[in-house]
GROMACS .gro file of C-alpha atoms in nm:
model
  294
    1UNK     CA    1  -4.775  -5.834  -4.401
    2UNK     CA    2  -4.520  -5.618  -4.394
    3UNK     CA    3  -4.365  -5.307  -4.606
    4UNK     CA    4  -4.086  -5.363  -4.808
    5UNK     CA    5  -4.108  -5.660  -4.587
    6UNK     CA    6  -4.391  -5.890  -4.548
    7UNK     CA    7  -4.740  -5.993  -4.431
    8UNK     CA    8  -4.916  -6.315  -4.272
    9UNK     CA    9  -5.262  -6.475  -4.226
   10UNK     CA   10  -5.300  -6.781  -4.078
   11UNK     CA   11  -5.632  -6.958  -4.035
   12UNK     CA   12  -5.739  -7.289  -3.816
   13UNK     CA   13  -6.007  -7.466  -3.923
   14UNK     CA   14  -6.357  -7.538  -3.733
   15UNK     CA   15  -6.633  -7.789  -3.754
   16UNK     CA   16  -6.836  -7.737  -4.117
   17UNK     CA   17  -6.937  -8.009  -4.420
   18UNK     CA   18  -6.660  -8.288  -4.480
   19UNK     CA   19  -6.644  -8.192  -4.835
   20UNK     CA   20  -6.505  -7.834  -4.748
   21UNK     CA   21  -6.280  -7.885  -4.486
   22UNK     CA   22  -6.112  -8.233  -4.612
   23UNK     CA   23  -5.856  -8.049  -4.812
   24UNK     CA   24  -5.806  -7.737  -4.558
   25UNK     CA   25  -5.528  -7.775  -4.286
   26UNK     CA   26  -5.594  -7.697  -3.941
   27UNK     CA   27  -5.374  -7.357  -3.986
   28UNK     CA   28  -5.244  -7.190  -4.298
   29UNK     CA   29  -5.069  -6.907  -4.310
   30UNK     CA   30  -5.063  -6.618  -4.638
   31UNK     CA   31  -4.775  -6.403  -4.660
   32UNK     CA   32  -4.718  -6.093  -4.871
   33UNK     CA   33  -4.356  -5.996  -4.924
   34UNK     CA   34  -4.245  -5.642  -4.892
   35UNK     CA   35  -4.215  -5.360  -5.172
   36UNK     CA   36  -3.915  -5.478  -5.437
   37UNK     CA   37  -3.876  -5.812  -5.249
   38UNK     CA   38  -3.914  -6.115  -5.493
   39UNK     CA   39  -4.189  -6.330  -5.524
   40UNK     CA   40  -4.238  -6.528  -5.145
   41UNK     CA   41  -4.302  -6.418  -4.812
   42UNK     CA   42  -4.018  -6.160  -4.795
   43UNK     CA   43  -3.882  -6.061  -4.465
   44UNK     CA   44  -4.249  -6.249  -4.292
   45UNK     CA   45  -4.039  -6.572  -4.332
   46UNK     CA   46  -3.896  -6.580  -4.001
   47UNK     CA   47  -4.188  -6.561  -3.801
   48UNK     CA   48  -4.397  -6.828  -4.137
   49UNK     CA   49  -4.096  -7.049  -4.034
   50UNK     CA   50  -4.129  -7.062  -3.673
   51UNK     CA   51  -4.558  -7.121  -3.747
   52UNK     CA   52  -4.463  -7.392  -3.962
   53UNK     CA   53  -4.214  -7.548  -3.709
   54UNK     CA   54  -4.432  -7.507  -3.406
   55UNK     CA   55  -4.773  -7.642  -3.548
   56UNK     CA   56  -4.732  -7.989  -3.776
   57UNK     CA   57  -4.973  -7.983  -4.041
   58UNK     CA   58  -4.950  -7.627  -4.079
   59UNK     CA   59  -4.922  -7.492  -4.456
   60UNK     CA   60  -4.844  -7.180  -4.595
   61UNK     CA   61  -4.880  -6.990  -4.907
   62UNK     CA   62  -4.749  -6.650  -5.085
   63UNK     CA   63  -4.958  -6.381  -5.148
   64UNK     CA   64  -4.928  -6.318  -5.556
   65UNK     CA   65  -4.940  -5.930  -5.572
   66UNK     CA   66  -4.681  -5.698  -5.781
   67UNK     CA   67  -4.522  -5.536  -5.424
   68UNK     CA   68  -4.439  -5.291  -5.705
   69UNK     CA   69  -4.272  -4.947  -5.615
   70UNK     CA   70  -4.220  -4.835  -5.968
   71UNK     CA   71  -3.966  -5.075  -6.088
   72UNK     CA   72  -3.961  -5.252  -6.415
   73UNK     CA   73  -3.965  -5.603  -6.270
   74UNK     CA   74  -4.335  -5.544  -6.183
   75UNK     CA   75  -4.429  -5.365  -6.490
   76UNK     CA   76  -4.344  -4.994  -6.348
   77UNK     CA   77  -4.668  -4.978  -6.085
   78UNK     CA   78  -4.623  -4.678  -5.844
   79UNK     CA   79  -4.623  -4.777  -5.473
   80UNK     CA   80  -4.946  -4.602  -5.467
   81UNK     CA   81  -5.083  -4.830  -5.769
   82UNK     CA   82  -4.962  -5.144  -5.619
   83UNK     CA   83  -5.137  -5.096  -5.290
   84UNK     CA   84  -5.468  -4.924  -5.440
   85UNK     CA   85  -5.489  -5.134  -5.745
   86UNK     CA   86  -5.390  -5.489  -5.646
   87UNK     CA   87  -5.291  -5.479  -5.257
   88UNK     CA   88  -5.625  -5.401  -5.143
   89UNK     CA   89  -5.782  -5.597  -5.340
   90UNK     CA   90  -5.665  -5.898  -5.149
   91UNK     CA   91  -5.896  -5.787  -4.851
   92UNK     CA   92  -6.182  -5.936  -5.043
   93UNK     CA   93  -5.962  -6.217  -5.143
   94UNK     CA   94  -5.907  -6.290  -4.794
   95UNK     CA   95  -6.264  -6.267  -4.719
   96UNK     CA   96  -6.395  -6.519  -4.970
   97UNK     CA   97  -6.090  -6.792  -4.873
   98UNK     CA   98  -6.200  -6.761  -4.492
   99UNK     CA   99  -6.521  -6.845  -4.590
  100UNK     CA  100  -6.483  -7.123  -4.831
  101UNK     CA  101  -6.265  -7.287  -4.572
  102UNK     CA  102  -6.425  -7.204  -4.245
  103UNK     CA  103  -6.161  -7.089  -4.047
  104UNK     CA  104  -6.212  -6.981  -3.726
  105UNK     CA  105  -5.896  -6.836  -3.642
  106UNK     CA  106  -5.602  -6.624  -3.843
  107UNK     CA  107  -5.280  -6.435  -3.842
  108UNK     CA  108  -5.136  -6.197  -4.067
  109UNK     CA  109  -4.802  -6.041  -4.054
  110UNK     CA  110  -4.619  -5.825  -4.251
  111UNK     CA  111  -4.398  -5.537  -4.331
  112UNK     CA  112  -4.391  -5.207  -4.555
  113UNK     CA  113  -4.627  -5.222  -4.852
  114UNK     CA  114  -4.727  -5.545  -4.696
  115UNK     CA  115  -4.814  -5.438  -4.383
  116UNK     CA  116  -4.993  -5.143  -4.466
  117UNK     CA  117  -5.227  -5.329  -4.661
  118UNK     CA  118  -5.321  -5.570  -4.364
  119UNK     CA  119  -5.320  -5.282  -4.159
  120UNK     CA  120  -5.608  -5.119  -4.369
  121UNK     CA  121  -5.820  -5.436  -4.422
  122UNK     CA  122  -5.807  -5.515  -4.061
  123UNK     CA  123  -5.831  -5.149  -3.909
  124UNK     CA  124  -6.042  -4.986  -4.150
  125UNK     CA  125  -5.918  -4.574  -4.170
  126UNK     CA  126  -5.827  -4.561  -4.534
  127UNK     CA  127  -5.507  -4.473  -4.684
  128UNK     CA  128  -5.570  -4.129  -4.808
  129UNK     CA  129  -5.178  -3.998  -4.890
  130UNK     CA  130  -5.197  -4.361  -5.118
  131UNK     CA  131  -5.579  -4.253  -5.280
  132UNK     CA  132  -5.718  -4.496  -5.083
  133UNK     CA  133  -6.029  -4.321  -4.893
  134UNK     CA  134  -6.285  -4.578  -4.788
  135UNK     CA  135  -6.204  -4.555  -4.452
  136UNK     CA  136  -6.416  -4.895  -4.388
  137UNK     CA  137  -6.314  -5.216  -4.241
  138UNK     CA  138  -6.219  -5.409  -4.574
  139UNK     CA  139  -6.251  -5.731  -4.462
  140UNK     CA  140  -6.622  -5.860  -4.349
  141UNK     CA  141  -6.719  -5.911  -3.976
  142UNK     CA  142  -6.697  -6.292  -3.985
  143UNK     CA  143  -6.333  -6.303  -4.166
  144UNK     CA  144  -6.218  -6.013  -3.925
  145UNK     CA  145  -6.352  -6.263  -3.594
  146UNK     CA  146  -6.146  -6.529  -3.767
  147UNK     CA  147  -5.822  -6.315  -3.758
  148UNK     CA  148  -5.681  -6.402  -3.448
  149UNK     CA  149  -5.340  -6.214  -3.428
  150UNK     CA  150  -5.257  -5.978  -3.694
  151UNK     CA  151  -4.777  -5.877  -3.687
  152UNK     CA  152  -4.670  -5.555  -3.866
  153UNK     CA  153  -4.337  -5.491  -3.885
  154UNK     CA  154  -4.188  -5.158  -3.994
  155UNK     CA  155  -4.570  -5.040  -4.123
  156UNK     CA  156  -4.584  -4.712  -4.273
  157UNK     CA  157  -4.902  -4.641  -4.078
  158UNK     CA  158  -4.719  -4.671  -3.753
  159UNK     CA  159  -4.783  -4.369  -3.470
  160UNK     CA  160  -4.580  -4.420  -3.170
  161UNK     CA  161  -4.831  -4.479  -2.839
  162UNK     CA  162  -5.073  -4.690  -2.975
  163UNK     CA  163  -5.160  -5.010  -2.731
  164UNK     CA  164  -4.983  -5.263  -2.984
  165UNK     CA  165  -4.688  -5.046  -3.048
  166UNK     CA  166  -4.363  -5.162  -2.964
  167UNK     CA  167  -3.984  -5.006  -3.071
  168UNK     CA  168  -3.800  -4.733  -2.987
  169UNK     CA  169  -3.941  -4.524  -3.267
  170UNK     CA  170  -4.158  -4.148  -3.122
  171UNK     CA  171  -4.255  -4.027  -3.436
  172UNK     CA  172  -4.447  -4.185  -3.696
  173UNK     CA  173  -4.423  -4.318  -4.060
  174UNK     CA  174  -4.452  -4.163  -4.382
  175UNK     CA  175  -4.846  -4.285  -4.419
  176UNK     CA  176  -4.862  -4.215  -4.039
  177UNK     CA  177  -5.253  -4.298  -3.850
  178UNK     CA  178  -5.401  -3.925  -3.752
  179UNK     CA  179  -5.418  -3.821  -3.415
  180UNK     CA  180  -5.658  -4.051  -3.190
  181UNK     CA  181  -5.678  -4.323  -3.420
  182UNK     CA  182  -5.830  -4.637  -3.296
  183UNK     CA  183  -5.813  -5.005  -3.438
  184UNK     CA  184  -6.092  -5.171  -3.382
  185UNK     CA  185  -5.889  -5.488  -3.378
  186UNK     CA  186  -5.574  -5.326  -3.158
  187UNK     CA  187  -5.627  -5.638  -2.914
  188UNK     CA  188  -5.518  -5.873  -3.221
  189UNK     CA  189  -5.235  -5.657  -3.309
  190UNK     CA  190  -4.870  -5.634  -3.190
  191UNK     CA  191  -4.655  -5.322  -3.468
  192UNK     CA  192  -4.261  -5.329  -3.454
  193UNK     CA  193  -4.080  -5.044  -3.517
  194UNK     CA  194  -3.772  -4.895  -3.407
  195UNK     CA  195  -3.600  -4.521  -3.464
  196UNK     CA  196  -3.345  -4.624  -3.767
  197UNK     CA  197  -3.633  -4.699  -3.998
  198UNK     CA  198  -3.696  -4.503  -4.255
  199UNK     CA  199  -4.008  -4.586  -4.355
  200UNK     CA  200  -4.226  -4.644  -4.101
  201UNK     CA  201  -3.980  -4.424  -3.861
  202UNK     CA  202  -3.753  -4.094  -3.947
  203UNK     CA  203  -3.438  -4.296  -3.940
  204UNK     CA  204  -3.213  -4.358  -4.207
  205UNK     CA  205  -3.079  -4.681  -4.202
  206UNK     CA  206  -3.234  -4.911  -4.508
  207UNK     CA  207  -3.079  -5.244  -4.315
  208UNK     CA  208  -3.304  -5.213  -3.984
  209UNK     CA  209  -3.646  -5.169  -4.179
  210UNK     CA  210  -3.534  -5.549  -4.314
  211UNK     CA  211  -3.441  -5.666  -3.982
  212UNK     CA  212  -3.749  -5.721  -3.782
  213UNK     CA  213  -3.790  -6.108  -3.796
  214UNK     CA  214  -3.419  -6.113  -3.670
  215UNK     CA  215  -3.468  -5.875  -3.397
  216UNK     CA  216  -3.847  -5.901  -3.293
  217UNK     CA  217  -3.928  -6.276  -3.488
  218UNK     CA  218  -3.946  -6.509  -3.117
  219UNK     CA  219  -4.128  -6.192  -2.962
  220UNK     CA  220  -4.398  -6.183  -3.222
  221UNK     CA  221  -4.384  -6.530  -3.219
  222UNK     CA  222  -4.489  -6.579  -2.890
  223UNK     CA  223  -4.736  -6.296  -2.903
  224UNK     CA  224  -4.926  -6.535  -3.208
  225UNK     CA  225  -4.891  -6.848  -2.963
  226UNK     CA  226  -5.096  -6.678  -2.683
  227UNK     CA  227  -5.321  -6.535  -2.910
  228UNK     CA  228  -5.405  -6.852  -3.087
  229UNK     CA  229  -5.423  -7.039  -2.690
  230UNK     CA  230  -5.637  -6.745  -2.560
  231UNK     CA  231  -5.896  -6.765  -2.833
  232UNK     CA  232  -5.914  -6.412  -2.864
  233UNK     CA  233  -6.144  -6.349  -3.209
  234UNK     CA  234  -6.330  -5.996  -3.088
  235UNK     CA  235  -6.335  -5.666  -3.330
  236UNK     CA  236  -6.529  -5.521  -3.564
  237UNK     CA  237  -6.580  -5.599  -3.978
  238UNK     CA  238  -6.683  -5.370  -4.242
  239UNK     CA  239  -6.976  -5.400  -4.458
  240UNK     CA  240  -6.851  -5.665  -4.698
  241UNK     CA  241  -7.116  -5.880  -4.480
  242UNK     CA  242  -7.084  -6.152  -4.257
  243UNK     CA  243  -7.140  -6.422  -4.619
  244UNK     CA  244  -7.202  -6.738  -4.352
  245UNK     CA  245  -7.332  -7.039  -4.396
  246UNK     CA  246  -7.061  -7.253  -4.677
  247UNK     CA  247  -7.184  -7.018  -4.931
  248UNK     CA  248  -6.803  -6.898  -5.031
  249UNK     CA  249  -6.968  -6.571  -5.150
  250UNK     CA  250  -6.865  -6.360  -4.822
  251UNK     CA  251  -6.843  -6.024  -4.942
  252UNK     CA  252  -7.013  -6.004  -5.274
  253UNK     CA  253  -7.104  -5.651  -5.331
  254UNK     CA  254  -7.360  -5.614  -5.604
  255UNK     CA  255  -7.507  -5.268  -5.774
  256UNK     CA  256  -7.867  -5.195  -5.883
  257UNK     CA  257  -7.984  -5.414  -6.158
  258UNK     CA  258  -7.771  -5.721  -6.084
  259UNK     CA  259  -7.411  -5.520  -6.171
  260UNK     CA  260  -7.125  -5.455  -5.927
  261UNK     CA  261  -7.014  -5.093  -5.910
  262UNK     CA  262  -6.616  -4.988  -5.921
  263UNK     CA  263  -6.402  -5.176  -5.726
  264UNK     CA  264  -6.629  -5.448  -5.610
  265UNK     CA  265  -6.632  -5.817  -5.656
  266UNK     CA  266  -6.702  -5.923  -6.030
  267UNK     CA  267  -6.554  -6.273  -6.002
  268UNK     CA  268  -6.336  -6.536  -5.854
  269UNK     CA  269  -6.318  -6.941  -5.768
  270UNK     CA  270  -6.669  -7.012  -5.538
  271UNK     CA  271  -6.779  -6.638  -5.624
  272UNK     CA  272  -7.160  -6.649  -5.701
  273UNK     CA  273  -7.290  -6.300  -5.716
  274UNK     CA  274  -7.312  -6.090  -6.033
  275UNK     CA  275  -7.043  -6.069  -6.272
  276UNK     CA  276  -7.137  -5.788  -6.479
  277UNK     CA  277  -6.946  -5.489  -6.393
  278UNK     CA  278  -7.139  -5.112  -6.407
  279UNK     CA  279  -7.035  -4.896  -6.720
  280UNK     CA  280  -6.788  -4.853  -6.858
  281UNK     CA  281  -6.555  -5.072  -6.591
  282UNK     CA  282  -6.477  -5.380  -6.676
  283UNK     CA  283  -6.452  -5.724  -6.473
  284UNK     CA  284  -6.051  -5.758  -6.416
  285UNK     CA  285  -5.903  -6.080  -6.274
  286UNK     CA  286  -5.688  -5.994  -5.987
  287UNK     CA  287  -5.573  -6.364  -5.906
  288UNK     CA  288  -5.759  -6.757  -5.905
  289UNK     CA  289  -5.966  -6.600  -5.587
  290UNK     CA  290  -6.085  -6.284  -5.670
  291UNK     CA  291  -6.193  -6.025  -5.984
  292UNK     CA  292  -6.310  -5.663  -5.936
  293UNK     CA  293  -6.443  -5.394  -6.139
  294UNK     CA  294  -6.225  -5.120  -6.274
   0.00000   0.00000   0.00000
């Protein structure tokens, strides 16, 4: 995913029951555009493309999320809003499609907004200058094994010397990772970002923070190709659980009582845990896949 760019996750299916895999394609790949782009995969479409090309049968699919930064277009959301609110959300979404589908393998990719969002679910940390403090993992242990090779490109979480940087940028974006941070999925990751961006750099130039499938596309690219040959699907998950089985309920986070607490998982297509929300929040649809209490 990227920021102000886009984001990708791209699954392969394994053996499981006929009548859940028939309709799943060997790999499929999510993308969530960047902050102001229009609905699609924003600048993630290079590197979808190339997926797409490379592996027949492949399919891919937009992430529907505002990728708001206070415009009117997507109903005047703060960045902040659009990431807390909606973006994360998608973690769990992620979650419960992985397991529905029984993938054993996925990529994401993305940039700004969309990056940092992957970069949370994947990394865990939180996003506390966005709100966002549960510095968990927010996608379970069995999605995270699926996630084979995760692109960010121009991520405002980006701190120059981390094992998957790569760009000329020293400094570190305006969400910047503290001191000694550590991914527990860095092998799966490979971060682009160069000293002209202002977002997840100190640069200044607007053009360059939209140009990383142009400049770093066939390198991240490759990077997916021997991560998907090398079967590399190690890390840790958070506590969403490890759902299993064909259940499709990977994740579901119940309260005392039979009631989900804020922000967890109220509802959604193959959600089967409780649906009643704690007082006074309410069950809110976030998209086809997933609902949460707010």
């Amino acid at each position: 995913m990227l920021f102000a760019a886009a984001s990708l996750l791209l699954g392969c299916a394994i053996a499981g029951p006929l009548d859940q895999r028939q309709s799943c394609p060997n790999i499929h790949v999510f993308g969530a555009r960047e902050t102001t782009a229009p609905p699609g995969y924003g600048s993630s479409d290079t590197v979808v493309n190339m997926i797409l090309n490379a592996y027949p049968g492949a399919t891919a699919e937009a992430i529907d999320y505002p990728a708001c930064g206070g415009q009117a277009s997507c109903g005047g959301l703060s960045y902040s809003q659009s990431l807390v609110l909606v973006g994360y959300s998608q973690a769990s979404s992620f979650t419960i499609i992985f397991a529905r589908m029984q993938w054993q393998r996925g990529l994401t990719t993305g940039g700004l907004q969309g990056a940092e969002i992957t970069d949370v679910a994947l990394c865990g940390g939180g996003d506390p200058n966005q709100g966002f403090t549960d510095e968990s993992v927010q996608l379970s242990s069995s999605a995270v094994s699926m996630v084979q090779a995760a692109i960010f490109m121009g991520d405002p979480m980006w701190v120059d010397g981390l094992p998957y940087s790569i760009g000329t940028c020293k400094a570190g974006g305006f969400d910047a990772r503290p001191p000694g941070f550590n991914c527990p999925s860095g092998q799966k990751i490979q971060s682009y970002c160069d000293a002209p961006d202002p977002y997840c750099c100190n640069g200044s130039n607007q053009q360059r923070h939209q140009a990383y499938g142009s400049i770093y596309g066939q390198d991240a690219f490759s990077f997916v190709q021997d991560q998907l040959q090398s079967g590399n699907v190690g890390g840790g998950g958070g506590d969403g659980g490890d759902g299993g089985g064909n259940t499709g309920n990977d994740g579901d986070s119940g309260g005392s009582g039979g009631t989900v607490p804020r922000w967890g998982q109220c509802g959604g297509h193959g959600h089967t845990g409780p649906t009643t929300c704690e007082s006074p929040y309410t069950c809110q649809e976030i998209n086809q896949w997933y609902s949460q209490c707010q």
